[in-house]
Coordinates of C-alpha atoms in Angstrom, one line a residue:
M1 CA -39.7 -1.6 -26.0
A2 CA -41.5 1.6 -27.0
P3 CA -39.0 4.3 -27.8
P4 CA -39.3 7.5 -25.8
R5 CA -40.9 10.5 -27.4
R6 CA -40.1 14.1 -27.4
K7 CA -43.1 16.0 -26.0
P8 CA -44.7 18.3 -28.6
L9 CA -44.7 22.0 -27.8
D10 CA -47.6 23.3 -25.7
P11 CA -50.3 24.3 -28.2
S12 CA -50.4 27.8 -26.9
N13 CA -46.7 28.2 -27.9
A14 CA -47.1 26.6 -31.3
P15 CA -47.0 28.7 -34.4
K16 CA -50.4 29.8 -35.7
H17 CA -51.7 29.6 -39.2
I18 CA -48.9 29.5 -41.8
K19 CA -49.7 30.3 -45.4
K20 CA -49.2 27.5 -47.9
S21 CA -47.1 29.8 -50.1
K22 CA -44.4 30.2 -47.3
A23 CA -42.3 27.3 -46.1
P24 CA -42.3 27.1 -42.3
K25 CA -39.1 28.2 -40.6
Y26 CA -37.5 26.2 -37.8
E27 CA -35.1 28.5 -36.1
T28 CA -34.5 26.7 -32.8
F29 CA -33.6 23.2 -31.7
E30 CA -37.0 22.8 -30.0
E31 CA -39.0 23.8 -33.1
A32 CA -37.1 21.5 -35.5
L33 CA -37.3 18.6 -33.1
D34 CA -40.9 19.0 -32.2
Y35 CA -42.1 19.4 -35.8
G36 CA -40.0 16.4 -36.7
V37 CA -41.9 14.4 -34.1
E38 CA -45.2 15.7 -35.6
L39 CA -44.2 14.5 -39.1
E40 CA -42.9 11.2 -37.8
E41 CA -46.3 10.6 -36.1
K42 CA -48.1 11.4 -39.3
G43 CA -46.0 8.8 -41.0
E44 CA -47.0 6.3 -38.4
R45 CA -50.6 7.0 -39.0
Y46 CA -50.3 6.3 -42.7
K47 CA -48.1 3.2 -42.0
T48 CA -47.2 2.5 -45.6
G49 CA -47.3 4.1 -49.0
E50 CA -45.7 7.2 -50.6
K51 CA -47.2 9.6 -48.1
A52 CA -45.9 7.7 -45.1
K53 CA -42.5 7.5 -46.7
R54 CA -42.5 11.2 -47.4
F55 CA -43.4 12.1 -43.9
Y56 CA -40.7 10.0 -42.4
E57 CA -38.1 11.5 -44.8
E58 CA -39.2 15.0 -43.9
A59 CA -38.9 14.1 -40.2
C60 CA -35.3 13.0 -40.8
K61 CA -34.5 16.3 -42.4
L62 CA -35.9 18.2 -39.3
Y63 CA -34.0 15.9 -36.9
E64 CA -30.8 16.6 -38.8
K65 CA -31.6 20.4 -38.6
A66 CA -32.1 20.0 -34.8
I67 CA -28.7 18.3 -34.6
E68 CA -27.1 21.3 -36.4
F69 CA -28.6 23.5 -33.6
D70 CA -27.4 21.3 -30.8
P71 CA -25.0 18.4 -31.8
Q72 CA -24.7 17.3 -28.2
A73 CA -28.4 16.7 -27.6
F74 CA -29.5 13.1 -27.1
E75 CA -32.9 13.8 -28.5
G76 CA -31.9 14.7 -32.0
H77 CA -29.6 11.7 -32.6
Y78 CA -32.0 9.2 -31.0
N79 CA -35.1 10.4 -33.0
L80 CA -33.1 10.5 -36.2
A81 CA -31.9 6.9 -35.5
R82 CA -35.4 5.7 -34.8
T83 CA -36.8 7.2 -38.0
L84 CA -33.9 6.0 -40.2
Y85 CA -34.5 2.5 -38.8
T86 CA -38.2 2.7 -39.7
I87 CA -37.5 3.8 -43.2
S88 CA -35.0 1.0 -43.7
Q89 CA -37.4 -1.7 -42.5
I90 CA -40.6 -0.6 -44.2
F91 CA -39.7 1.1 -47.5
L92 CA -36.2 0.2 -48.8
L93 CA -34.5 -2.6 -50.6
P94 CA -30.8 -3.4 -50.5
P95 CA -28.4 -1.8 -50.9
L96 CA -30.3 1.4 -49.8
S97 CA -31.8 -0.4 -46.8
S98 CA -28.5 -1.6 -45.5
N99 CA -26.9 1.8 -46.0
T100 CA -29.8 3.5 -44.1
L101 CA -29.7 0.8 -41.4
E102 CA -26.0 1.5 -40.9
M103 CA -26.8 5.2 -40.6
A104 CA -29.4 4.4 -37.9
I105 CA -26.9 2.3 -36.0
N106 CA -24.3 5.1 -36.0
Q107 CA -26.9 7.6 -34.6
Y108 CA -27.9 5.1 -31.9
R109 CA -24.2 4.8 -30.9
L110 CA -24.0 8.6 -30.7
S111 CA -27.1 8.9 -28.6
Q112 CA -25.7 6.3 -26.2
K113 CA -22.8 8.6 -25.4
L114 CA -24.9 11.7 -25.0
T115 CA -27.0 10.9 -22.0
E116 CA -26.4 10.3 -18.3
S117 CA -29.9 9.0 -17.8
P118 CA -29.9 5.2 -17.3
I119 CA -33.4 4.9 -18.7
L120 CA -32.5 6.8 -21.9
W121 CA -29.3 4.8 -22.2
I122 CA -31.4 1.6 -21.9
D123 CA -33.8 2.8 -24.6
A124 CA -30.9 3.7 -27.0
T125 CA -29.0 0.5 -26.4
F126 CA -31.9 -1.8 -26.7
N127 CA -32.8 -0.2 -30.1
L128 CA -29.2 -0.3 -31.1
A129 CA -29.2 -4.1 -30.5
V130 CA -32.4 -4.5 -32.5
A131 CA -30.8 -2.5 -35.4
L132 CA -27.7 -4.7 -35.3
L133 CA -29.8 -7.8 -35.4
S134 CA -31.7 -6.5 -38.4
L135 CA -28.4 -5.7 -40.2
A136 CA -27.1 -9.2 -39.4
D137 CA -30.2 -10.8 -40.9
L138 CA -29.9 -8.6 -44.0
V139 CA -26.2 -9.4 -44.5
E140 CA -27.0 -13.1 -44.1
D141 CA -29.8 -12.9 -46.6
L142 CA -27.6 -11.3 -49.2
Q143 CA -24.7 -13.7 -48.9
E144 CA -23.9 -16.3 -51.5
A145 CA -24.8 -19.8 -50.4
D146 CA -21.2 -20.8 -49.7
E147 CA -20.0 -17.6 -48.0
Q148 CA -18.9 -17.5 -44.4
D149 CA -20.9 -15.9 -41.6
A150 CA -18.1 -14.0 -39.8
E151 CA -19.7 -10.6 -40.2
V152 CA -23.2 -12.0 -39.3
E153 CA -21.8 -13.6 -36.2
S154 CA -19.9 -10.5 -35.2
L155 CA -23.0 -8.3 -35.4
R156 CA -25.1 -10.8 -33.4
R157 CA -22.5 -11.2 -30.7
E158 CA -22.3 -7.4 -30.3
A159 CA -26.1 -7.3 -30.1
A160 CA -26.1 -10.0 -27.5
G161 CA -23.6 -8.1 -25.5
W162 CA -25.6 -4.9 -25.5
L163 CA -28.8 -6.8 -24.6
T164 CA -27.0 -8.5 -21.7
S165 CA -26.0 -5.0 -20.4
V166 CA -29.6 -3.7 -20.9
A167 CA -31.0 -6.6 -18.9
E168 CA -28.6 -6.1 -16.1
K169 CA -29.3 -2.4 -15.8
Q170 CA -33.1 -3.0 -16.1
E171 CA -33.0 -5.6 -13.3
G172 CA -30.9 -3.1 -11.1
L173 CA -33.5 -0.3 -11.7
L174 CA -36.3 -2.7 -11.0
E175 CA -34.8 -3.8 -7.7
E176 CA -34.2 -0.2 -6.7
M177 CA -37.8 0.7 -7.5
E178 CA -39.1 -2.2 -5.5
R179 CA -37.0 -1.2 -2.5
Q180 CA -38.4 2.4 -2.8
N181 CA -41.9 1.0 -3.0
A182 CA -41.3 -1.1 0.1
S183 CA -40.1 1.9 1.9
V184 CA -43.1 3.9 0.9
G185 CA -45.4 1.1 2.0
E186 CA -43.8 1.1 5.5
Q187 CA -44.3 4.8 5.8
E188 CA -48.0 4.4 4.8
S189 CA -48.4 1.7 7.4
I190 CA -47.1 4.0 10.1
L191 CA -49.3 6.9 8.9
D192 CA -52.4 4.7 9.0
I193 CA -51.9 4.3 12.7
G194 CA -51.6 8.0 13.5
E195 CA -53.3 11.1 12.2
E196 CA -53.9 11.8 8.5
P197 CA -50.7 13.2 6.9
E198 CA -50.7 16.9 6.0
E199 CA -49.0 16.2 2.6
D200 CA -49.9 13.8 -0.1
I201 CA -47.2 11.2 -0.3
D202 CA -48.1 10.0 -3.8
K203 CA -45.3 12.1 -5.1
H204 CA -42.9 9.5 -3.7
D205 CA -44.5 6.6 -5.5
H206 CA -42.3 4.8 -8.0
S207 CA -44.7 2.0 -8.9
P208 CA -43.4 -0.3 -11.6
D209 CA -46.9 -0.4 -13.1
Q210 CA -46.5 3.2 -14.1
D211 CA -46.0 3.4 -17.9
E212 CA -44.2 6.7 -18.3
V213 CA -42.6 9.4 -16.2
Q214 CA -41.3 12.9 -16.9
A215 CA -37.5 13.1 -16.7
E216 CA -34.8 15.6 -17.3
N217 CA -32.0 14.8 -19.7
G218 CA -29.5 17.2 -18.1
S219 CA -30.6 20.1 -20.3
G220 CA -33.9 21.1 -18.7
R221 CA -35.8 19.4 -21.6
A222 CA -38.8 17.3 -20.6
W223 CA -39.0 13.7 -21.9
E224 CA -41.5 10.9 -21.7
E225 CA -39.4 8.0 -20.6
T226 CA -40.4 4.4 -20.4
V227 CA -40.1 3.2 -16.8
T228 CA -38.5 -0.2 -16.3
T229 CA -41.2 -2.8 -15.5
P230 CA -41.0 -6.7 -15.3
S231 CA -42.6 -7.0 -18.7
L232 CA -39.9 -4.8 -20.3
V233 CA -37.2 -6.9 -18.7
L234 CA -38.9 -10.0 -20.1
D235 CA -38.9 -8.4 -23.6
T236 CA -35.1 -7.9 -23.3
Y237 CA -34.4 -11.5 -22.1
I238 CA -36.6 -13.0 -24.8
L239 CA -34.8 -11.1 -27.6
L240 CA -31.4 -12.0 -25.9
L241 CA -32.3 -15.7 -25.8
S242 CA -33.4 -15.7 -29.4
T243 CA -30.1 -14.1 -30.4
L244 CA -28.0 -16.5 -28.3
S245 CA -29.8 -19.5 -29.8
L246 CA -28.7 -18.3 -33.3
L247 CA -25.1 -18.3 -32.0
S248 CA -25.3 -21.9 -30.9
K249 CA -24.5 -23.5 -34.2
D250 CA -21.4 -25.2 -32.9
F251 CA -23.3 -26.7 -30.0
S252 CA -23.6 -30.3 -31.5
A253 CA -19.8 -30.6 -31.6
S254 CA -19.7 -30.5 -27.8
R255 CA -21.6 -33.8 -27.4
P256 CA -19.3 -36.6 -26.1
S257 CA -20.6 -39.4 -28.4
P258 CA -23.0 -40.0 -31.3
S259 CA -25.5 -41.8 -29.1
A260 CA -25.6 -39.1 -26.4
L261 CA -28.8 -37.2 -25.8
P262 CA -28.6 -33.5 -26.4
E263 CA -28.1 -31.1 -23.6
I264 CA -29.8 -27.7 -23.7
P265 CA -27.1 -24.9 -23.6
P266 CA -26.7 -22.9 -20.3
I267 CA -28.4 -19.9 -21.9
F268 CA -31.8 -21.6 -21.2
Q269 CA -31.2 -21.3 -17.5
K270 CA -32.1 -17.7 -18.1
F271 CA -35.7 -18.7 -18.4
R272 CA -35.7 -19.3 -14.6
V273 CA -34.9 -15.6 -14.3
L274 CA -38.0 -14.9 -16.5
D275 CA -40.2 -17.1 -14.2
S276 CA -39.0 -15.1 -11.3
L277 CA -39.7 -11.8 -13.0
C278 CA -43.2 -13.1 -13.9
A279 CA -43.8 -13.9 -10.2
R280 CA -43.0 -10.2 -9.4
S281 CA -45.2 -8.9 -12.2
G282 CA -48.8 -8.1 -11.8
A283 CA -49.7 -9.8 -15.1
P284 CA -47.6 -13.0 -15.7
R285 CA -46.7 -13.6 -19.4
T286 CA -46.3 -17.3 -19.2
L287 CA -47.4 -18.0 -22.8
D288 CA -44.9 -15.4 -24.1
I289 CA -42.1 -17.1 -22.2
L290 CA -43.2 -20.5 -23.3
V291 CA -43.2 -19.6 -27.0
A292 CA -39.8 -17.8 -26.7
E293 CA -38.2 -20.8 -24.9
A294 CA -39.7 -23.2 -27.5
S295 CA -38.6 -21.1 -30.4
A296 CA -35.0 -20.8 -29.0
K297 CA -34.8 -24.6 -28.4
L298 CA -36.1 -25.3 -31.9
S299 CA -33.4 -23.0 -33.3
V300 CA -30.7 -24.9 -31.4
I301 CA -32.0 -28.2 -32.5
R302 CA -32.4 -27.1 -36.1
S303 CA -28.7 -26.0 -36.2
A304 CA -27.4 -29.3 -34.9
F305 CA -29.6 -32.0 -36.4
E306 CA -27.7 -32.7 -39.6
D307 CA -27.0 -36.3 -38.5
G308 CA -30.7 -37.0 -37.6
R309 CA -29.8 -38.7 -34.3
P310 CA -32.7 -40.0 -32.2
G311 CA -31.8 -37.7 -29.3
W312 CA -32.8 -34.6 -31.2
M313 CA -36.2 -36.1 -32.1
E314 CA -36.9 -36.8 -28.5
E315 CA -36.0 -33.2 -27.5
C316 CA -38.2 -31.9 -30.3
R317 CA -41.1 -34.1 -29.1
M318 CA -40.7 -32.6 -25.6
V319 CA -41.1 -29.1 -27.1
I320 CA -44.2 -30.3 -29.0
A321 CA -45.8 -31.7 -25.9
T322 CA -45.3 -28.4 -24.0
L323 CA -46.7 -26.3 -26.8
K324 CA -49.6 -28.8 -27.5
S325 CA -50.6 -28.6 -23.8
S326 CA -50.7 -24.8 -24.0
W327 CA -52.7 -24.8 -27.2
E328 CA -55.3 -27.2 -25.7
S329 CA -55.6 -24.8 -22.8
I330 CA -56.2 -21.9 -25.1
K331 CA -58.9 -23.9 -27.0
D332 CA -60.6 -24.7 -23.6
I333 CA -60.8 -21.0 -22.8
D334 CA -62.3 -20.3 -26.2
A335 CA -64.8 -23.2 -26.1
P336 CA -68.5 -22.2 -25.6
G337 CA -69.8 -23.2 -22.2
S338 CA -66.3 -23.9 -20.9
S339 CA -65.7 -24.0 -17.2
T340 CA -62.9 -21.4 -17.8
H341 CA -65.4 -18.8 -19.1
N342 CA -64.2 -16.3 -16.4
T343 CA -60.6 -16.6 -17.6
P344 CA -59.6 -13.7 -19.9
R345 CA -59.4 -14.7 -23.6
I346 CA -56.0 -15.0 -25.1
D347 CA -55.3 -12.2 -27.6
Q348 CA -55.1 -13.0 -31.3
E349 CA -51.4 -12.4 -31.6
T350 CA -50.5 -14.8 -28.8
R351 CA -52.8 -17.5 -30.1
I352 CA -51.2 -17.3 -33.6
S353 CA -47.8 -17.3 -32.0
V354 CA -48.5 -20.5 -30.0
V355 CA -50.1 -22.4 -32.9
C356 CA -47.5 -21.3 -35.4
T357 CA -44.6 -22.3 -33.1
L358 CA -46.3 -25.7 -32.6
G359 CA -46.6 -26.1 -36.4
D360 CA -42.8 -25.2 -36.7
A361 CA -42.0 -27.9 -34.2
Y362 CA -44.0 -30.5 -36.0
A363 CA -42.3 -29.5 -39.3
L364 CA -38.9 -29.8 -37.7
L365 CA -39.8 -33.2 -36.3
A366 CA -40.8 -34.3 -39.8
Q367 CA -37.4 -33.2 -41.1
L368 CA -35.6 -35.2 -38.4
Q369 CA -37.7 -38.2 -39.2
R370 CA -37.0 -37.9 -42.9
L371 CA -33.3 -37.5 -42.4
S372 CA -33.2 -40.5 -40.1
A373 CA -35.0 -42.6 -42.8
L374 CA -32.5 -41.3 -45.4
Q375 CA -29.6 -42.3 -43.2
I376 CA -31.0 -45.8 -43.0
L377 CA -31.4 -45.9 -46.8
L378 CA -27.8 -44.8 -47.4
Q379 CA -26.4 -47.3 -44.8
T380 CA -28.5 -50.4 -45.8
Q381 CA -29.6 -49.6 -49.4
T382 CA -33.1 -50.6 -48.4
A383 CA -36.2 -48.5 -48.6
P384 CA -37.6 -47.0 -45.4
M385 CA -40.3 -49.1 -43.6
I386 CA -43.9 -48.3 -44.4
E387 CA -44.6 -47.3 -40.8
Q388 CA -41.7 -45.0 -40.7
V389 CA -42.8 -43.1 -43.8
Q390 CA -46.4 -43.0 -42.6
E391 CA -45.1 -41.3 -39.4
I392 CA -43.5 -38.6 -41.5
W393 CA -46.8 -38.1 -43.4
T394 CA -48.7 -37.9 -40.1
T395 CA -46.3 -35.3 -38.6
L396 CA -46.5 -33.1 -41.7
S397 CA -50.3 -33.3 -41.6
L398 CA -50.2 -32.1 -38.0
S399 CA -48.0 -29.2 -39.0
T400 CA -50.4 -28.4 -41.8
Q401 CA -53.3 -28.4 -39.4
C402 CA -51.5 -25.8 -37.2
S403 CA -50.8 -23.5 -40.2
S404 CA -54.4 -23.8 -41.4
T405 CA -55.6 -22.9 -37.9
A406 CA -53.3 -19.9 -37.8
L407 CA -54.7 -18.7 -41.2
S408 CA -58.3 -19.2 -39.9
I409 CA -57.6 -17.0 -36.8
L410 CA -56.8 -14.1 -39.1
T411 CA -59.9 -12.0 -39.7
P412 CA -61.8 -12.5 -42.9
S413 CA -60.6 -9.1 -44.2
Q414 CA -57.0 -10.1 -43.6
Q415 CA -57.5 -13.3 -45.6
A416 CA -59.3 -11.6 -48.5
F417 CA -57.2 -8.5 -48.7
P418 CA -53.9 -9.3 -46.9
S419 CA -51.9 -6.8 -48.8
T420 CA -53.9 -4.0 -47.3
M421 CA -53.5 -5.1 -43.7
P422 CA -50.8 -3.9 -41.2
N423 CA -49.7 -7.5 -40.5
R424 CA -49.9 -8.8 -44.1
G425 CA -46.4 -10.4 -43.6
E426 CA -48.0 -12.7 -41.1
S427 CA -50.5 -14.1 -43.6
S428 CA -47.8 -14.3 -46.2
S429 CA -45.6 -16.4 -43.9
V430 CA -48.5 -18.7 -43.0
L431 CA -49.4 -19.2 -46.7
L432 CA -45.8 -19.9 -47.5
A433 CA -45.6 -22.5 -44.8
L434 CA -48.7 -24.2 -46.2
A435 CA -47.2 -24.2 -49.7
S436 CA -44.1 -25.9 -48.4
L437 CA -45.9 -28.5 -46.3
S438 CA -48.2 -29.4 -49.2
L439 CA -45.2 -30.1 -51.5
Q440 CA -43.4 -32.0 -48.7
R441 CA -46.3 -34.3 -48.4
A442 CA -46.7 -34.7 -52.2
V443 CA -43.0 -35.7 -52.5
L444 CA -43.6 -38.7 -50.2
A445 CA -45.4 -40.3 -53.2
D446 CA -42.1 -40.6 -55.0
E447 CA -39.2 -43.0 -54.6
P448 CA -37.9 -44.1 -52.1
W449 CA -40.9 -43.3 -49.9
R450 CA -44.0 -44.5 -51.9
N451 CA -46.4 -43.6 -49.2
A452 CA -50.0 -44.7 -50.0
S453 CA -51.6 -41.5 -48.7
A454 CA -49.2 -39.3 -50.6
I455 CA -49.7 -41.3 -53.9
K456 CA -53.5 -40.9 -53.5
N457 CA -53.4 -37.1 -52.9
K458 CA -50.3 -36.1 -54.9
A459 CA -52.0 -34.2 -57.7
Q460 CA -54.2 -32.2 -55.3
L461 CA -51.3 -31.5 -52.9
I462 CA -49.2 -30.0 -55.7
T463 CA -52.1 -27.9 -56.9
N464 CA -52.5 -26.7 -53.3
S465 CA -48.8 -25.8 -53.1
I466 CA -49.0 -23.8 -56.3
T467 CA -52.1 -21.9 -55.0
Y468 CA -50.7 -21.2 -51.6
S469 CA -47.3 -19.9 -52.9
R470 CA -49.1 -17.7 -55.4
R471 CA -51.3 -16.2 -52.7
A472 CA -48.2 -15.7 -50.5
A473 CA -46.5 -13.7 -53.2
E474 CA -49.6 -11.7 -53.9
S475 CA -50.2 -10.9 -50.2
S476 CA -46.7 -9.7 -49.6
G477 CA -47.7 -6.3 -50.8
T478 CA -44.5 -5.7 -52.7
G479 CA -45.7 -5.4 -56.3
W480 CA -46.1 -9.1 -57.0
Q481 CA -49.9 -8.8 -57.4
T482 CA -52.0 -10.7 -60.0
A483 CA -50.0 -13.9 -59.5
L484 CA -46.5 -13.1 -60.6
A485 CA -47.5 -10.4 -63.2
P486 CA -44.7 -8.1 -64.3
W487 CA -43.9 -5.0 -62.3
P488 CA -46.2 -2.2 -63.6
S489 CA -44.8 -0.6 -66.7
V490 CA -45.5 2.9 -65.3
M491 CA -42.9 2.2 -62.7
G492 CA -40.4 0.8 -65.1
W493 CA -40.4 -2.8 -64.1
Q494 CA -37.4 -3.5 -66.4
S495 CA -35.3 -1.8 -63.8
R496 CA -35.3 -3.0 -60.2
P497 CA -37.4 -0.7 -57.9
S498 CA -35.5 1.2 -55.2
W499 CA -38.2 0.9 -52.6
V500 CA -41.4 -1.1 -52.0
D501 CA -44.0 -1.2 -49.2
G502 CA -43.0 -3.7 -46.6
G503 CA -39.2 -3.4 -47.2
W504 CA -36.7 -6.2 -47.6
E505 CA -38.5 -8.7 -45.3
A506 CA -41.7 -8.6 -47.4
E507 CA -39.7 -8.6 -50.7
Q508 CA -37.7 -11.6 -49.5
T509 CA -40.9 -13.5 -48.5
A510 CA -42.3 -12.8 -52.0
R511 CA -39.1 -14.1 -53.7
E512 CA -39.2 -17.2 -51.6
A513 CA -42.9 -17.7 -52.5
I514 CA -42.0 -17.3 -56.2
L515 CA -39.3 -19.9 -56.0
S516 CA -41.6 -22.2 -54.1
N517 CA -44.2 -21.8 -56.8
I518 CA -41.6 -22.6 -59.5
R519 CA -40.6 -25.7 -57.6
S520 CA -44.2 -26.9 -57.3
Q521 CA -44.6 -26.4 -61.0
F522 CA -41.5 -28.5 -61.6
Y523 CA -42.9 -31.3 -59.5
K524 CA -46.2 -31.2 -61.4
A525 CA -44.0 -32.2 -64.4
A526 CA -46.8 -31.5 -66.9
P527 CA -45.8 -29.8 -70.2
E528 CA -48.1 -26.8 -69.4
A529 CA -46.5 -26.5 -65.9
L530 CA -43.0 -26.3 -67.4
Q531 CA -44.3 -23.7 -69.9
E532 CA -45.7 -21.7 -66.9
V533 CA -42.2 -21.9 -65.3
E534 CA -40.7 -20.3 -68.4
K535 CA -43.3 -17.5 -68.4
T536 CA -42.8 -16.9 -64.7
L537 CA -39.0 -16.6 -65.1
L538 CA -39.4 -14.1 -68.0
R539 CA -41.7 -12.0 -65.8
V540 CA -39.5 -11.9 -62.7
K541 CA -36.0 -12.1 -64.1
N542 CA -35.4 -8.4 -63.3
R543 CA -36.5 -8.8 -59.6
L544 CA -35.2 -12.3 -58.9
Q545 CA -31.4 -12.8 -58.5
P546 CA -29.2 -15.9 -58.9
T547 CA -28.2 -15.4 -55.3
D548 CA -31.9 -15.9 -54.3
V549 CA -32.0 -19.2 -56.1
R550 CA -28.7 -20.5 -54.7
R551 CA -29.8 -19.6 -51.2
F552 CA -33.2 -21.2 -51.7
V553 CA -31.6 -24.5 -53.0
K554 CA -29.0 -24.5 -50.1
E555 CA -31.8 -24.3 -47.6
L556 CA -33.8 -27.1 -49.4
I557 CA -30.8 -29.4 -49.1
E558 CA -30.2 -28.4 -45.4
D559 CA -33.8 -29.1 -44.6
H560 CA -34.5 -32.2 -46.7
G561 CA -31.2 -33.9 -47.1
I562 CA -31.3 -34.4 -50.9
L563 CA -33.1 -33.0 -53.9
R564 CA -35.1 -35.0 -56.4
G565 CA -32.7 -37.3 -58.3
G566 CA -29.9 -36.8 -55.7
S567 CA -26.6 -35.0 -56.2
G568 CA -26.3 -33.9 -59.9
G569 CA -29.9 -35.2 -60.5
E570 CA -32.8 -33.7 -62.4
E571 CA -33.9 -31.1 -59.7
E572 CA -30.3 -29.8 -59.2
Q573 CA -30.0 -29.5 -63.0
F574 CA -33.4 -27.7 -63.1
W575 CA -32.2 -25.0 -60.7
E576 CA -29.0 -24.6 -62.7
N577 CA -31.1 -23.8 -65.7
V578 CA -33.2 -21.3 -63.7
I579 CA -30.0 -19.5 -62.7
N580 CA -28.8 -19.4 -66.3
V581 CA -32.1 -17.8 -67.3
L582 CA -31.8 -15.1 -64.7

């Protein structure tokens, strides 16, 4: 949801030329707020870098000054919250990012209480929920591997509650607007029969297709407010469902017996509401809904598949079938000479979203297949059947094809210079997925799998994994350029930087890429590879933390069942040595 903007002052009322030697004075609430918006928008134009960060920080100072002039004004608190959130996500690392994020949350809470406008309340509350979810993710990322998730769950439950309230209010506003539109339509029909009306009745139109309206916030100040439309309600429900799916970790315990097929939780009935909203919308967003539903289902399945029961595999295959059908439809639209040439092309973001989610589904299915085979191995002490292992290889290959397709959809400039692109995190994530998939296929050459295809391609697959993880780290744009080189000495790489372009999410992706690279070097098992691991650890020891390693290993065990050599085996010992070095 696009946050509302304070309208800048009329140019005729704006201060004229100001000499550089004199700092501008902001002596009223309006002046401080409007120039804060101007600086914030300059930061948006620069997107990243020192200049963008400086503009955002100056905007915060002006919003704080505006609050001093009028502590009860919604605008000051809301704009300050929005800018603090942006800074926390794009520029800062923990603990500064979490502190700034908490400040943004407090300002959103204040702005909630300072408006009687339902639309402004919706804007503030939706963004409060987004900030709470970001904080939950951050807290979860920084936890030790064995720590409980009570705080994370509390934050997500609060966010889910606010999103539910937002969705209900949005639906109520939408229904009211539709009733008013119907009333206006009836008046127009009557007027069409008689004479032309003397007055233009357009002023009564409350069309949901209208993007913005002017509103008063109880103080005579004009605002640009986002009007509730079906597409905005969809956005709220999609985020709500994604949040609820993360809260469904105890779902598997509700099944009556080990052989019972899984039942999708009641939250997915909400997708019927989305279908209804799409029917009322002028531009249905069926692909967005499909991807959101698939992602939510995969999240539920992933949190409950620890026993590898066949029912979960069947549910996963159903998700794959739906996504595959949609992807085939997209390819038909794109094909030259297609009979669907009059159908509008699907935008790049949606295409990448569909194919990446399909790839995730294949990767999850491969994990289920692998855990099922391990379960047979533990119970019978016999190696998995050749056909069963080949099925895992095939599923991983299909997931790899999806990730490769997603990478090819990115423009050539994004592939060549991903660290300079606005969506560089997208390419980093795809490269990281390719690194993981390459290594997963290579591991099938070892005991107990001994897959013929994996044995034949093992060396190349490990090399691919090393290359992909290296590129993922470089493309994160967080100072890991030149393939794991030290942090530039001019910035004092011996001490951890307080901020980086891309924020914590990009930094976390880079750290995961580094650990993936180290793991691939370990599986290469050549003397020069192990020497490279030692060099890498010396280079990154001041940016990589033991907590990062423990979390990475925990996720490996959750995803793949066992590490190489089993409990207490060679890989587990390898990671203990890595932690000791750090």
